[in-house]
XYZ file of C-alpha atoms in Angstrom:
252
model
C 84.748 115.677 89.176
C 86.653 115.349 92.574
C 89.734 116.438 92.142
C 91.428 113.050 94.555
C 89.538 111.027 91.921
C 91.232 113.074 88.767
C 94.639 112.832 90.351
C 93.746 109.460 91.052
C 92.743 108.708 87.628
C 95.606 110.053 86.158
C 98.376 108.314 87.913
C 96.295 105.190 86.762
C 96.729 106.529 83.054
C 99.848 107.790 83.254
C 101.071 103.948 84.621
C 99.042 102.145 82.406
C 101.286 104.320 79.323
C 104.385 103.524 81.153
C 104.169 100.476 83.339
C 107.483 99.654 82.858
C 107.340 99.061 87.040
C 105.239 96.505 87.190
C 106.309 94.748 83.726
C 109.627 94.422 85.473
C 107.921 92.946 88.860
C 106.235 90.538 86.759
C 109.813 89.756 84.431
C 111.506 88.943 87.774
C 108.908 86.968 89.108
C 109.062 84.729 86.099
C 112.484 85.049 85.937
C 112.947 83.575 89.382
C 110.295 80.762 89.399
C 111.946 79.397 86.093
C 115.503 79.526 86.772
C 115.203 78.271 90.196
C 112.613 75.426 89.117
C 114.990 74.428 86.802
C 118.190 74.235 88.773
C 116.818 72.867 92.246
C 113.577 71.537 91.185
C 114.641 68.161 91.459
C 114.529 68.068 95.414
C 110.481 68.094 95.069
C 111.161 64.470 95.080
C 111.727 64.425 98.378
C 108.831 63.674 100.956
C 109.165 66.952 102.985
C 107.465 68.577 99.892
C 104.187 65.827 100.333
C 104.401 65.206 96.663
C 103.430 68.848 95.638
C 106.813 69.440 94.014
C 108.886 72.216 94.201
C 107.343 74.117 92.052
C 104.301 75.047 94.379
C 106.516 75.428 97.275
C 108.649 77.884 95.549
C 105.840 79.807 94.005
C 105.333 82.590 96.892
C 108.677 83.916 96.109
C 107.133 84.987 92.670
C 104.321 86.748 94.329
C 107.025 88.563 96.609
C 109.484 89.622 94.045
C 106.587 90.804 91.874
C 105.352 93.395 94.694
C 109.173 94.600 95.289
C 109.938 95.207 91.275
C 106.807 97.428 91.446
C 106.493 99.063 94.649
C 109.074 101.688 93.959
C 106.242 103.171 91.428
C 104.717 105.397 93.662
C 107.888 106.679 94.387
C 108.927 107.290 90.507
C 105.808 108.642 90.027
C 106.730 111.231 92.514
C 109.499 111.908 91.434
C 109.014 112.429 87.614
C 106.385 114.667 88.989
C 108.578 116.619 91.351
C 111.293 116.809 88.364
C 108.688 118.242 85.625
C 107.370 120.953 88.214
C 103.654 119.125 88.154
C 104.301 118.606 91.953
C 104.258 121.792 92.970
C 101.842 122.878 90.604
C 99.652 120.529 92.236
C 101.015 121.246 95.716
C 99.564 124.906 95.433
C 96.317 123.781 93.657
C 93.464 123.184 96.226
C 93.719 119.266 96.083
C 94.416 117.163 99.118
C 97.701 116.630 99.841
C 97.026 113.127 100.984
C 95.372 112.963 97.062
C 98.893 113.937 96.557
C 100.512 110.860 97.993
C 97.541 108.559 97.935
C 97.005 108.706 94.135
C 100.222 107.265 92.929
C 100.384 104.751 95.796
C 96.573 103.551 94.410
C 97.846 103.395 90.962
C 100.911 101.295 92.398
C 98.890 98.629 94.247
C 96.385 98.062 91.740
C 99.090 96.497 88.906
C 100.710 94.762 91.375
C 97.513 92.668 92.161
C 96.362 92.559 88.461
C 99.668 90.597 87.759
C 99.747 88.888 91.096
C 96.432 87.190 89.590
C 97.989 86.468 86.332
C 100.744 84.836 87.581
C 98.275 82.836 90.050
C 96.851 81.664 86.432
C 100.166 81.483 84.974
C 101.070 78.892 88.488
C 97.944 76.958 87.567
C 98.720 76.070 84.168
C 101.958 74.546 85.030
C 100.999 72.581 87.893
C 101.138 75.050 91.155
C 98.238 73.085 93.695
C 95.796 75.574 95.848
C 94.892 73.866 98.748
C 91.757 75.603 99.413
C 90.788 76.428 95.852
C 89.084 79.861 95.213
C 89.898 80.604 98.911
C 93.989 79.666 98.615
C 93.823 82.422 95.383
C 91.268 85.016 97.786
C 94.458 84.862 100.778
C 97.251 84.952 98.416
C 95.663 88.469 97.004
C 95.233 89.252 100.596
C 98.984 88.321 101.457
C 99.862 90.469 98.157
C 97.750 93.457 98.885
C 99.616 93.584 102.072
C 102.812 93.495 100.828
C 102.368 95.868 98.611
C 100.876 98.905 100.119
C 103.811 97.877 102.749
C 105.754 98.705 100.169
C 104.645 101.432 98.195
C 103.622 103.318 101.440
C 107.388 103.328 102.578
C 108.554 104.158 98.649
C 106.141 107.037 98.369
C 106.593 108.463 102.334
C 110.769 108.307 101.614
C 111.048 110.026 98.411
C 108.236 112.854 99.855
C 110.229 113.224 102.729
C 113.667 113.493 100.958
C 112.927 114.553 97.307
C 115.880 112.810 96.474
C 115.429 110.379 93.079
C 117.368 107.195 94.607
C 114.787 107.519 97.378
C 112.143 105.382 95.645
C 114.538 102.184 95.397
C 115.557 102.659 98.924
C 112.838 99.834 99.908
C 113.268 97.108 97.612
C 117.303 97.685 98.228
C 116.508 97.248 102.501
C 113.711 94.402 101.511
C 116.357 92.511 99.204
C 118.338 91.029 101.672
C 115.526 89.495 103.558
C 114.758 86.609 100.956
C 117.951 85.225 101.748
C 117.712 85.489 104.761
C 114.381 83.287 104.936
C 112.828 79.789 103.885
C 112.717 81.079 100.161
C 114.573 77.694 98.651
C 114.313 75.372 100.963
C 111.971 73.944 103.709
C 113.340 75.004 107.735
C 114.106 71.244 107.808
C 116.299 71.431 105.100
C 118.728 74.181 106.347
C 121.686 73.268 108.717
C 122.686 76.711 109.516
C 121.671 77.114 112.987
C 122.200 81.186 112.779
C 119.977 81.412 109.952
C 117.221 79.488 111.118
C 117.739 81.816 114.521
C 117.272 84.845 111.794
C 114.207 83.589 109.520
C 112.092 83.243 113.197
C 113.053 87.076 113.148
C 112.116 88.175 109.344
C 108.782 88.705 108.873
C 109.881 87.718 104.621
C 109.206 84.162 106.432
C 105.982 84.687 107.572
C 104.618 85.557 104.393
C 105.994 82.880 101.898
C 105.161 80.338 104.714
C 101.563 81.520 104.970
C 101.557 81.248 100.929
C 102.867 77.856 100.927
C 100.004 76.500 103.614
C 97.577 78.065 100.686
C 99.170 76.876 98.144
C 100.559 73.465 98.872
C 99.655 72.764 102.365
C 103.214 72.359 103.187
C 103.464 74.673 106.201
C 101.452 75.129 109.198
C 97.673 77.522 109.525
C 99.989 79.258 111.619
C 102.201 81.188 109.582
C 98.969 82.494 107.539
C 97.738 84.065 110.224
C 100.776 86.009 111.793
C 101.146 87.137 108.407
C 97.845 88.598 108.386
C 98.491 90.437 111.351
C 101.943 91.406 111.039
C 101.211 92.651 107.337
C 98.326 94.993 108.525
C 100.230 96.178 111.136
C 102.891 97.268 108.816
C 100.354 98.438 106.041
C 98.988 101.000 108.613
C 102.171 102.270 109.952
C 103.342 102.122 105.937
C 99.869 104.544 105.243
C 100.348 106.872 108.417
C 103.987 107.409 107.436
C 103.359 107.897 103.968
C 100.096 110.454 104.763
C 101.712 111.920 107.464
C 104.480 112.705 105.078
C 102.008 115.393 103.477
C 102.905 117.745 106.020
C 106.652 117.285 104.839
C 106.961 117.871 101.208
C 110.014 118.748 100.076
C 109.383 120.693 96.467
């Protein structure tokens, strides 16, 4: 067998016997939609939210959170390997060294969209609308897919680069910030702060919940879907050309 598919195949395995990564996406994610349901949802009352309630309006920020508590996989992965010796075992073996890199981002991506459809299912059953039925869930997993090897391309390229263990959290720690500094609670209408409507324009977090909302609910504008397309595979390739081009910087 190939060897890209066998290193392939085994950062699948070895994730699926410790996914504590993507468990943890998927805990936050829940852990955000209920609390915050709970403790704001009351303002999907108001007309601004075209009686979709808040629950469907807050919903992307599940899908986001659930990317960011598993993207740093990749990078883990690396690093356990790097730790245990495997690396460079692999390293000098005659396997690609974009197999090297690619493998663990592959088995990063893939949990992050098995749960992003579970919680799509999960956002059903309690009363999250999709707008466009089978073709709201099709762009969400685009949107997601985006994110993520956004993500996990930046994770895996850092800690390569570095070979430092707090390397892989460096991107959820930079991304963090971001969701506050967005429309994650409340519509633009809502917020008075002149300076942080000035900053969501600027944070491309926006662009992304905003394009899941118009799936979703409807509540925001074609718009936003689209710029998120673009600006997300825009960032997914420089994410993969900085994470392959990385290859030619390992640090054992």
């Amino acid at each position: 067998m190939n060897s890209n598919i066998l290193l392939t195949h085994r950062a699948i395995v070895k994730l699926v016997k410790q996914p504590s990564a993507p468990l943890m996406g998927f805990g936050m994610s829940l852990f955000f939609l209920v609390v915050y349901n709970a403790g704001i949802g009351g303002i999907g009352s108001l007309d601004i939210f075209a009686g979709k309630g808040y629950l469907s309006f807050l919903f992307p920020i599940a899908i986001i959170s659930l990317a960011m508590g598993s993207s740093a996989g990749a990078g883990q992965t690396l690093n356990a390997d790097m730790q245990s010796g495997y690396f460079k075992r692999l390293y000098f073996s005659p396997a690609s060294r974009w197999a090297l890199i690619a493998a663990p981002m592959i088995a990063d991506v893939l949990p992050s969209l098995f749960f992003t459809a579970i919680l799509l299912c999960v956002g059903a059953v309690f009363g999250v609308t999709f707008q466009f039925g089978i073709l709201s869930v099709l762009g969400v997993l685009l949107l997601s897919l985006l994110w993520s090897v956004t993500l996990s391309g930046f994770s895996a390229g850092i800690m390569i680069r570095t070979g430092q263990a707090q390397s892989a959290a460096i991107v959820t720690n930079a991304i963090f910030p971001l969701l506050f500094l967005s429309t994650t609670f409340l519509p633009r209408e809502l917020i008075t702060a002149k300076w942080l409507l000035a900053v969501s324009w600027g944070n491309p977090v926006t662009y992304i919940l905003e394009g899941c909302r118009y799936l979703l609910a409807g509540t925001s504008d074609a718009r936003f879907f689209l710029i998120a397309v673009v600006v997300f595979s825009i960032t997914t390739i420089i994410s993969l050309s900085f994470a392959l081009s990385s290859a030619r910087k390992i640090k054992l």
